[in-house]
XYZ file of C-alpha atoms in Angstrom:
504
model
C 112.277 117.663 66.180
C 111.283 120.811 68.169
C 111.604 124.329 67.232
C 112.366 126.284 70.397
C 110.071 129.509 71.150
C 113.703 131.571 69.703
C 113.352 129.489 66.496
C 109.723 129.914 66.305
C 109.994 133.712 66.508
C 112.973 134.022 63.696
C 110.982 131.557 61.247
C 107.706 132.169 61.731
C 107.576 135.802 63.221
C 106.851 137.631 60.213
C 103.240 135.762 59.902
C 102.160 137.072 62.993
C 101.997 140.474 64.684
C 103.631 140.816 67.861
C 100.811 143.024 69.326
C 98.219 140.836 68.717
C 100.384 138.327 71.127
C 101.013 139.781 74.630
C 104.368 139.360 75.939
C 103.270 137.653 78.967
C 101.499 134.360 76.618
C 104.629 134.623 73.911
C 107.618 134.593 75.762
C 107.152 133.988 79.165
C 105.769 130.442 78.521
C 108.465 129.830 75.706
C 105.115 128.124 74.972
C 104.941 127.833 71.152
C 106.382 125.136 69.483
C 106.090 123.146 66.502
C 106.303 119.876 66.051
C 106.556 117.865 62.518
C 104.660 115.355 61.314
C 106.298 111.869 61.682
C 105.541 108.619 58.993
C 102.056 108.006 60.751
C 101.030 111.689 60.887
C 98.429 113.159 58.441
C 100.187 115.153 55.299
C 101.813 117.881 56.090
C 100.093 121.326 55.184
C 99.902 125.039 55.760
C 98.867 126.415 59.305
C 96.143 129.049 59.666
C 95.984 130.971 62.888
C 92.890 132.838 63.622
C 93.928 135.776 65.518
C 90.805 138.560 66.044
C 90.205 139.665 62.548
C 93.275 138.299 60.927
C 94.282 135.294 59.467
C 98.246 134.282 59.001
C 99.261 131.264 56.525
C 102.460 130.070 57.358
C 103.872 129.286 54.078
C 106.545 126.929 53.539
C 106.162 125.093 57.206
C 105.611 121.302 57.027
C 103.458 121.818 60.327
C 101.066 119.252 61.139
C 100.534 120.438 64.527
C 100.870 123.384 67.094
C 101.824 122.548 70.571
C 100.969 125.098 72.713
C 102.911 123.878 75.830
C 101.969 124.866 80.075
C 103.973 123.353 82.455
C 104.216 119.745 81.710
C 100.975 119.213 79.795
C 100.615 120.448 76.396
C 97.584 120.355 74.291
C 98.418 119.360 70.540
C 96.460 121.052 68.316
C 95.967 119.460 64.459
C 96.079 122.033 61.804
C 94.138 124.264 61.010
C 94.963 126.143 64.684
C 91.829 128.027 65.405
C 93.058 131.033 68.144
C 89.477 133.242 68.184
C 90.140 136.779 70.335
C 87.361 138.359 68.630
C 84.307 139.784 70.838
C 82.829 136.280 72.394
C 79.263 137.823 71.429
C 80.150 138.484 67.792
C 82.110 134.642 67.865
C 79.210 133.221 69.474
C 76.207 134.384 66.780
C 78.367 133.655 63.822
C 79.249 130.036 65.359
C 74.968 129.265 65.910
C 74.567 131.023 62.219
C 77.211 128.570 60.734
C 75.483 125.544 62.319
C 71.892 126.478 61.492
C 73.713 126.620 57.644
C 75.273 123.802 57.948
C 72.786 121.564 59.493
C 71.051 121.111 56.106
C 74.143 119.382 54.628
C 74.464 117.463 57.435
C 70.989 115.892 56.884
C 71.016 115.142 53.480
C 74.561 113.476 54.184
C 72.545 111.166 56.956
C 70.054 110.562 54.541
C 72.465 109.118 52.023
C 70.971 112.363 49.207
C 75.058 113.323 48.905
C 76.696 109.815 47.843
C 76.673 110.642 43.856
C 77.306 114.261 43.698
C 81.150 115.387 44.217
C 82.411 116.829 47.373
C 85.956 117.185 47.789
C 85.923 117.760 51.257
C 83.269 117.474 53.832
C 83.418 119.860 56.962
C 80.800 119.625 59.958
C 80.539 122.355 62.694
C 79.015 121.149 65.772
C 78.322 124.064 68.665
C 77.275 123.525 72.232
C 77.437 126.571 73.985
C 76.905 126.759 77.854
C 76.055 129.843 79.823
C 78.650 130.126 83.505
C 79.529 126.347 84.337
C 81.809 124.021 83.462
C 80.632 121.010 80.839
C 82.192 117.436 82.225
C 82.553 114.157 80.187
C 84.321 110.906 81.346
C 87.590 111.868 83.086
C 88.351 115.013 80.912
C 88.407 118.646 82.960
C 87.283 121.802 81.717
C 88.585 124.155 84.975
C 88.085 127.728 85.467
C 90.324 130.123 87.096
C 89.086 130.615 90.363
C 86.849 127.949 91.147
C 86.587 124.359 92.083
C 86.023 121.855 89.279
C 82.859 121.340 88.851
C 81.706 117.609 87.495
C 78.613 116.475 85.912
C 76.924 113.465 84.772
C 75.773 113.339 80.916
C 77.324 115.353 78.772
C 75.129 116.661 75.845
C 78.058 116.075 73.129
C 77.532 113.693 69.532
C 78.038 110.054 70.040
C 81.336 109.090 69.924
C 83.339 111.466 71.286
C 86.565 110.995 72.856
C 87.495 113.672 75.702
C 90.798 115.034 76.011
C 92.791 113.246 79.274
C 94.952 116.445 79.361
C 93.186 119.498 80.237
C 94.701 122.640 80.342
C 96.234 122.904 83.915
C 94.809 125.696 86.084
C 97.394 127.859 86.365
C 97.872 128.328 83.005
C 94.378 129.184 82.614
C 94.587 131.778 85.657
C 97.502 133.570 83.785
C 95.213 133.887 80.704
C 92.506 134.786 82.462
C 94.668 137.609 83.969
C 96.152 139.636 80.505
C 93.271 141.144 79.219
C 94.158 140.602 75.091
C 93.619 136.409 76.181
C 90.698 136.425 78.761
C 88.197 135.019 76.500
C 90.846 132.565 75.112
C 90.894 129.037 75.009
C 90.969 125.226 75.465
C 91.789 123.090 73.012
C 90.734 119.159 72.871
C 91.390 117.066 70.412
C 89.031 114.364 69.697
C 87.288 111.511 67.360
C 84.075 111.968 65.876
C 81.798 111.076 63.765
C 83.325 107.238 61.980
C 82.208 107.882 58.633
C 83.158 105.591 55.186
C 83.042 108.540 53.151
C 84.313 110.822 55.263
C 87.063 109.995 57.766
C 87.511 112.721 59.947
C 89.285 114.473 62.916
C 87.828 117.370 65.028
C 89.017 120.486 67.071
C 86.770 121.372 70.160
C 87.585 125.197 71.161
C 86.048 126.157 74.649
C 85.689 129.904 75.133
C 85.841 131.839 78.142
C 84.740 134.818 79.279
C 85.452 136.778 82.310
C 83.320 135.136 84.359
C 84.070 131.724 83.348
C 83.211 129.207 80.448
C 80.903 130.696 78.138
C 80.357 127.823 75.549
C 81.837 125.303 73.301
C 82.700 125.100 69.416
C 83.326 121.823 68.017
C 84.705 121.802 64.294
C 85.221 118.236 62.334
C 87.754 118.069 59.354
C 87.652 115.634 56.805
C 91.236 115.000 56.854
C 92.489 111.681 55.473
C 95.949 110.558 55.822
C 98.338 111.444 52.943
C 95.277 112.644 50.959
C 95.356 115.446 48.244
C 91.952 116.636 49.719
C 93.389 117.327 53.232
C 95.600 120.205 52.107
C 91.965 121.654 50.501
C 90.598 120.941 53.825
C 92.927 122.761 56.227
C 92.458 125.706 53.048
C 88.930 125.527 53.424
C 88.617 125.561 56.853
C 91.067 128.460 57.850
C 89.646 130.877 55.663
C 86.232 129.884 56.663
C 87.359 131.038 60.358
C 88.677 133.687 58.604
C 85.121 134.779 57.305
C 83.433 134.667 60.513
C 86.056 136.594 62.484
C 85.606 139.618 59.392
C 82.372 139.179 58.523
C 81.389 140.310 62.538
C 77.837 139.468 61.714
C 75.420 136.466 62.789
C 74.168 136.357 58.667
C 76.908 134.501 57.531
C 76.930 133.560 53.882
C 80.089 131.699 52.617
C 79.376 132.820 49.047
C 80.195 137.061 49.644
C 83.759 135.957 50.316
C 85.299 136.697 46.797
C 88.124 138.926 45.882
C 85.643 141.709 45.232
C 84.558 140.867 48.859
C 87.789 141.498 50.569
C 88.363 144.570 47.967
C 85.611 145.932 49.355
C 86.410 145.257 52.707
C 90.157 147.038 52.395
C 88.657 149.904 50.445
C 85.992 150.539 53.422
C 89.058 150.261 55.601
C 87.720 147.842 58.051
C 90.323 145.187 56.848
C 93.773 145.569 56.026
C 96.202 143.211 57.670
C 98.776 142.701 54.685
C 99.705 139.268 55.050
C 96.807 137.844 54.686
C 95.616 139.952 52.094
C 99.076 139.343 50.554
C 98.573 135.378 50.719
C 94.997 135.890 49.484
C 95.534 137.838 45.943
C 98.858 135.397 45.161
C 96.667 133.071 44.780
C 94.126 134.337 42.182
C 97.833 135.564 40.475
C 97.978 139.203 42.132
C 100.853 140.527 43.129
C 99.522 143.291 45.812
C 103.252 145.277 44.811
C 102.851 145.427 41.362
C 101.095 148.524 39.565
C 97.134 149.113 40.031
C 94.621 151.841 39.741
C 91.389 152.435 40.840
C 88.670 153.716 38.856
C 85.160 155.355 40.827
C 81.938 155.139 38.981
C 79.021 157.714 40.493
C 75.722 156.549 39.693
C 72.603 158.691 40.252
C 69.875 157.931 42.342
C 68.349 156.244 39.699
C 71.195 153.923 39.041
C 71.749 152.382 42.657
C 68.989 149.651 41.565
C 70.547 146.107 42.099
C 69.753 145.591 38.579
C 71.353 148.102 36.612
C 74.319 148.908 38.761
C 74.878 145.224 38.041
C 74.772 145.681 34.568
C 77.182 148.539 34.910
C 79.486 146.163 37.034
C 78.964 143.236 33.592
C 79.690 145.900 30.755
C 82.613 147.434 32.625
C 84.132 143.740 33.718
C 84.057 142.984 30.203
C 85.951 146.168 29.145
C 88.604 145.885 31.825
C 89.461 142.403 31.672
C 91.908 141.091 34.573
C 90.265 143.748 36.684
C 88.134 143.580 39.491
C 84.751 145.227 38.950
C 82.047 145.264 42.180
C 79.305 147.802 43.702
C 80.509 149.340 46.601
C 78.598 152.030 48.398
C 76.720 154.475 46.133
C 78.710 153.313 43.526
C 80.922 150.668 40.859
C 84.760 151.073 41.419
C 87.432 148.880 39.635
C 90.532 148.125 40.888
C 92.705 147.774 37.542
C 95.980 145.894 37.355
C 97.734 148.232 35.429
C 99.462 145.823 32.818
C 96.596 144.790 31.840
C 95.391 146.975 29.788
C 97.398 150.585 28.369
C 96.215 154.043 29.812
C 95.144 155.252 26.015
C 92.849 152.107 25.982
C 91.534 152.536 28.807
C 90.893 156.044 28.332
C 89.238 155.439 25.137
C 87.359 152.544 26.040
C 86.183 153.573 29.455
C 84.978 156.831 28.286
C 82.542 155.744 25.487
C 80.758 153.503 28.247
C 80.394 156.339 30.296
C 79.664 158.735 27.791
C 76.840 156.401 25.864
C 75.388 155.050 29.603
C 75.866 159.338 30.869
C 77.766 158.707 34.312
C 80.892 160.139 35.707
C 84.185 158.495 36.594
C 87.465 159.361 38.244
C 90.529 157.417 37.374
C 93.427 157.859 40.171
C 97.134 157.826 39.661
C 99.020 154.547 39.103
C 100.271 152.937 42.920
C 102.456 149.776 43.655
C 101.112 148.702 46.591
C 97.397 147.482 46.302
C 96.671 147.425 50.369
C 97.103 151.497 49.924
C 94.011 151.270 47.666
C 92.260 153.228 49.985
C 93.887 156.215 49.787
C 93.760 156.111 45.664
C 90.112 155.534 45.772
C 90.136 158.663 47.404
C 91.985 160.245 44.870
C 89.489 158.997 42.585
C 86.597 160.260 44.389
C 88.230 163.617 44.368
C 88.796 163.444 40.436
C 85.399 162.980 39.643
C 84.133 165.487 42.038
C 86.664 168.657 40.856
C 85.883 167.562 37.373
C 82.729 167.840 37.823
C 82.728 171.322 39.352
C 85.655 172.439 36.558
C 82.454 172.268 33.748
C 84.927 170.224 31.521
C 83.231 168.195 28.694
C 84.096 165.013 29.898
C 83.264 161.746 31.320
C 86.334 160.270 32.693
C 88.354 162.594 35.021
C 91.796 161.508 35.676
C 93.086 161.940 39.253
C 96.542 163.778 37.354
C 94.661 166.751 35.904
C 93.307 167.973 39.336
C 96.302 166.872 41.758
C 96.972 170.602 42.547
C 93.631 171.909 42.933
C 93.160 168.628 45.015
C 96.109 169.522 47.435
C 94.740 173.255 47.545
C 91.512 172.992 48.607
C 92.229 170.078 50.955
C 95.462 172.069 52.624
C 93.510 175.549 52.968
C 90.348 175.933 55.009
C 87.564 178.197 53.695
C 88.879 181.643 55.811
C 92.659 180.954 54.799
C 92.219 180.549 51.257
C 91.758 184.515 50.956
C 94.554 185.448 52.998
C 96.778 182.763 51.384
C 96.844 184.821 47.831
C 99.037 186.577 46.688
C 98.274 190.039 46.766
C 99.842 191.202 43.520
C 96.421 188.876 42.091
C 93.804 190.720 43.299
C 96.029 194.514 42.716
C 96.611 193.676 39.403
C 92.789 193.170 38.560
C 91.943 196.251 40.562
C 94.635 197.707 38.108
C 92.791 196.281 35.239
C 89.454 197.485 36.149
C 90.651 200.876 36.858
C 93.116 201.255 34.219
C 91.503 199.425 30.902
C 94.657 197.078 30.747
C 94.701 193.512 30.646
C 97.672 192.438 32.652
C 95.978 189.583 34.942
C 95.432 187.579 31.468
C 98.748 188.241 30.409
C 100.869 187.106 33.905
C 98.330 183.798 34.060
C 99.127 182.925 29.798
C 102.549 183.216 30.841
C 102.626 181.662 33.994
C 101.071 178.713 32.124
C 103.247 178.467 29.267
C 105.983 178.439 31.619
C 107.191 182.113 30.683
C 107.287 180.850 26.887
C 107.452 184.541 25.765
C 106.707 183.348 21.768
C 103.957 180.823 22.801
C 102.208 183.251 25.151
C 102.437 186.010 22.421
C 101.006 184.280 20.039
C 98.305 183.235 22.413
C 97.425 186.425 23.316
C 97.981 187.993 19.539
C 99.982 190.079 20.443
C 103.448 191.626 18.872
C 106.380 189.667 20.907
C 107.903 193.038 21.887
C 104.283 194.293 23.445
C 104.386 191.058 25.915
C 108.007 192.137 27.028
C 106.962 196.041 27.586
C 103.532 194.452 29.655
C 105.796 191.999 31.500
C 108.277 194.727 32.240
C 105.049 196.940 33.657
C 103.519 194.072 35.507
C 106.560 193.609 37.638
C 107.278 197.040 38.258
C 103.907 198.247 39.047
C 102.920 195.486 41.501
C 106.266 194.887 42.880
C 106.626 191.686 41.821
C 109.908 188.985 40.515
C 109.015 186.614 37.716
C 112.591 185.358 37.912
C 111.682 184.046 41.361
C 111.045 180.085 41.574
C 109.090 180.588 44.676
C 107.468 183.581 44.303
C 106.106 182.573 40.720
C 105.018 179.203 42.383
C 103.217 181.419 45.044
C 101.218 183.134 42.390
C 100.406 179.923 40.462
C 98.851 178.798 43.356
C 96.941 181.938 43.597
C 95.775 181.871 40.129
C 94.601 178.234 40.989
C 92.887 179.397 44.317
C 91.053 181.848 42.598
C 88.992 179.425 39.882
C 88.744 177.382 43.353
C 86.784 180.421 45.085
C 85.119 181.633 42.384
C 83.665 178.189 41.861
């Protein structure tokens, strides 16, 4: 059975984001298909595209191949489909890293040092990367749009590999070659190699191009064996390790810094966000990315940024916030904290005699549903800490709450508006003060803040209720002023905020 390119779109659309796909490859072609596995196919398992920095999982499909049709020769592509549009530099350092790391495995799987230990899974990255020509073997065609074929004798690839009899046909490579998001795109072969007892396997060989032609080869082999457990682990493994090097953008590539603190870190820093991977990702260590989080920011002094205690901050905190995730990041520790996991009076309580008894500064920011935003509450965060800081309160944990408003006013008003934005009945009435011995500034801001609580304020200012009336009475007709007013009382809360800002 074939899903048409209409089908494709309505079922599997939502993986994949239409701009990363130029109109020209998705729907002039009608080129993507999918095909399902019949009775002598391998088992059935997720597809992972490799698109740039992104990686879609296309839940629920019982895929075991992507046709990606041209005319009348497709090229069948096993799962995991590897499409890499990332820079062909940045592609072609992390490939060479990832077989210089893998090379050692490979050797002590040669010399027979692997058979007792257990290895699920067994993956083998082969690269051969040529510089502006075309690589021939047997009767299989690599062309290039623009020029002749080019065929040469011994190829350079491992023993036993079978070449493709079904290159991609010229034409179809011209048309790539032509929309700038695919010029460095693709061929696709499928092949055998590498007959091993332990490991049966399958491989994918990618050949990248650049503008000026072929640029180089990347052969991957899967240990997929037919209707085995371990080949849904495999196609896992190996997507996300594509995944890695298309984020990662670096030749140093060390499987291990892929955690969830990793890719935390990563959507924090804002260099990746693409939700439905991310999404994918945290259901399966149990996170639901719409359920309720905060983030909590740790500044450490100077002192504090060694790898060794910053890491014990990151151990005593992970053990107070349990179900959270606790990692370094910048000049600092954050936490992003599910926020069912543990009550705000807890953490409170808790969080603040580690800070206090260790003497650093936190900011806490307001609960959010949607844990790609993280970003922007780290920022609030960031803020807390900082305006707490300045405020000269007696206290280690700032929440984000407490300084919302003096965050929004000194990030909404640049330095020379900030004057002209107060009120002026502020500074008149503490002219009016000053000149007069009265004391009506403290008596509009009590009030203000008790929310015109004429009892409450009296007795905060001990004074007889009838005196606050007669200065209230004053204050509004000396300086012109409406305390009935919603707006103009919100205008000179603001004010009264603006000024602690200033005088700061």
């Amino acid at each position: 059975m074939q899903i048409t390119a209409k089908m494709f779109e309505e079922h599997l659309g939502k993986h994949l984001i239409k701009a990363e796909i130029p109109e020209s490859f998705y729907h002039t072609y009608a080129s993507v298909q999918l095909v399902f596995p019949g009775q002598n196919s391998f088992q059935p398992g997720q597809a992972y595209v490799v698109s740039g920095d992104l990686l879609y999982s296309m839940d629920n499909i019982d895929a075991s191949c992507l046709v990606i049709c041209a005319g009348e020769q497709p090229i069948a592509l096993p799962c995991p489909v590897l499409v890499c549009r990332g820079s062909i530099n940045e592609v072609y350092a992390a490939a060479v890293d990832a077989v210089n790391r893998y090379s050692a495995l490979e050797r002590e799987l040669n010399d027979g040092l692997l058979a007792n230990k257990e290895i699920p899974y067994f993956v083998r990255i082969c690269a051969r990367f040529f510089k502006n020509r075309v690589q021939i073997h047997d009767s299989a065609h690599s062309y290039i749009a623009g020029e002749e074929p080019v065929f040469e004798e011994g190829g350079s690839e491992p023993s036993g590999f079978v070449p493709c009899d079904k290159p991609l046909p010229l034409s179809f490579i011209a048309s790539l070659k032509k929309t700038n998001e695919l010029r460095r795109l693709y061929e696709v072969k499928n092949a055998h190699l590498y007959n091993s007892k332990l490991f049966p396997s399958r491989s994918i060989t990618l050949n990248f191009f650049d503008e000026e032609g072929f640029l180089g080869r990347l052969i991957i082999i899967e240990n997929i064996t037919p209707f085995s457990c371990a080949a849904l682990d495999t196609v896992n493994f190996i997507g996300k390790y594509f995944n890695h090097l298309m984020i990662k953008r670096a030749s140093t590539f060390n499987a291990g810094v892929y955690t969830d603190e990793y890719y935390l870190s990563e959507l924090l820093s804002g260099r990746f966000s693409d939700r439905a991977f991310l999404t994918s990702y945290f259901s399966g260590v149990n996170w639901n990315v719409n359920e309720q989080y905060r983030v909590l920011y740790v500044r450490l002094n100077s002192q504090d940024m060694l790898n060794q205690v910053r890491d014990y901050y990151v151990k005593a905190l992970s053990g107070i916030l349990c179900d959270s995730k606790v990692f370094p990041y910048q000049d600092s520790v954050v936490a992003v904290i599910p926020a069912k996991s543990i009550g705000y009076n807890d953490l409170e309580k808790n969080v603040s005699l580690f800070l206090q008894k260790s003497e650093l500064f936190a900011g806490l920011s307001e609960v959010f549903n949607d844990l790609i935003s993280a970003r922007d509450f780290l920022e609030q965060a960031q803020a807390a800490v900082r305006l707490g800081i300045e405020s000269g309160r007696k206290q280690y944990l700032f929440n984000y709450h407490d300084y919302a408003l003096e965050d929004f006013i000194s990030g909404s008003l640049s330095e020379p508006y900030r004057k002209t934005f107060m009120h002026p009945a502020v500074q008149a009435i503490m002219e009016y003060d000053s000149n007069n011995g009265t004391s009506y500034f403290d008596t509009l801001e009590v009030y203000l803040n008790n929310e015109r609580n004429q009892a409450t304020t009296a007795r905060e200012l001990h004074i007889h209720l009838n005196t606050l009336k007669y200065r209230l009475s004053r204050l509004q007709k000396i300086m012109g002023i409406n305390l009935d007013s919603p707006s103009e009382r919100l205008r000179l809360m603001l004010s009264l905020r603006l000024k602690e800002l200033i005088k700061k």
